[in-house]
Amino acid sequence: MNSLFKALNDETRRQIVELLKEKDMNAGEIAERFNISKPSISHHLDILRQADLVTSEKKGQFVEYSLNTTILEDLLNWILTLKK
């Protein structure tokens, strides 16, 4: 759970999650939306992947990233238990 909160603590990573909510994208497509270097985008994607917020799948010469909504459901369920 700590890696999840760490991943969501950064504005760029939250924006990447928002982009992936709309559709699956490769790193180049994601990088086009930001004014930071491609290695920085890769670093952010790695942190999101370590937190299980995104999954990656090699498609041809590209790696496509997808949002993993299961981990978000787990987080929401946990938060709801705090309300009781």
XYZ file of C-alpha atoms in Angstrom:
84
model
C 0.000 0.000 0.000
C 2.930 2.368 0.657
C 4.095 2.116 -2.957
C 0.578 2.991 -4.088
C 0.499 6.167 -2.006
C 4.023 7.062 -3.140
C 2.974 6.639 -6.760
C -0.116 8.804 -6.346
C 1.788 11.476 -4.436
C 3.224 12.937 -7.644
C 1.223 15.232 -9.951
C 2.793 13.858 -13.152
C 1.953 10.294 -12.173
C -1.629 11.273 -11.345
C -1.874 12.881 -14.794
C -0.538 9.692 -16.406
C -3.209 7.696 -14.552
C -5.830 10.122 -15.902
C -4.528 9.631 -19.457
C -4.585 5.856 -19.135
C -8.136 6.041 -17.816
C -9.151 7.162 -21.316
C -7.164 4.586 -23.319
C -4.081 2.369 -23.344
C -0.960 4.195 -24.551
C 2.713 3.561 -25.200
C 5.456 5.595 -23.505
C 5.963 7.804 -26.569
C 2.279 8.729 -26.694
C 2.330 9.525 -22.987
C 5.539 11.564 -23.294
C 3.979 13.727 -26.048
C 1.517 15.055 -23.453
C 4.237 16.310 -21.091
C 7.072 18.798 -21.240
C 9.581 16.458 -19.580
C 12.142 14.003 -20.938
C 11.258 10.507 -22.097
C 13.560 8.955 -19.456
C 11.582 10.867 -16.800
C 8.316 9.496 -18.201
C 9.810 5.995 -18.126
C 10.781 6.527 -14.474
C 7.234 7.620 -13.608
C 5.792 4.616 -15.466
C 8.141 2.306 -13.578
C 6.940 3.678 -10.229
C 3.311 3.269 -11.342
C 4.058 -0.290 -12.462
C 5.753 -1.142 -9.136
C 2.621 0.092 -7.355
C 0.482 -2.099 -9.669
C -1.385 0.964 -10.878
C -0.418 0.233 -14.465
C 0.360 -2.916 -16.395
C 2.564 -3.146 -19.450
C 2.469 -5.407 -22.475
C 4.912 -5.549 -25.367
C 3.125 -5.036 -28.682
C 5.529 -5.160 -31.596
C 8.330 -2.726 -30.912
C 6.313 -0.739 -28.360
C 5.282 -1.364 -24.768
C 1.658 -0.478 -24.172
C 0.559 0.686 -20.721
C -2.891 0.114 -19.238
C -4.547 1.278 -16.043
C -5.059 -1.476 -13.462
C -8.400 -0.580 -11.911
C -8.343 -3.570 -9.535
C -5.748 -1.919 -7.301
C -7.880 1.249 -7.198
C -10.908 -0.789 -6.140
C -8.811 -2.364 -3.375
C -7.746 1.101 -2.212
C -11.329 2.374 -2.166
C -12.493 -0.674 -0.226
C -9.755 -0.112 2.322
C -10.658 3.566 2.678
C -14.311 2.635 3.199
C -13.354 0.322 6.070
C -11.867 3.330 7.854
C -15.248 5.015 7.852
C -16.853 2.288 9.993
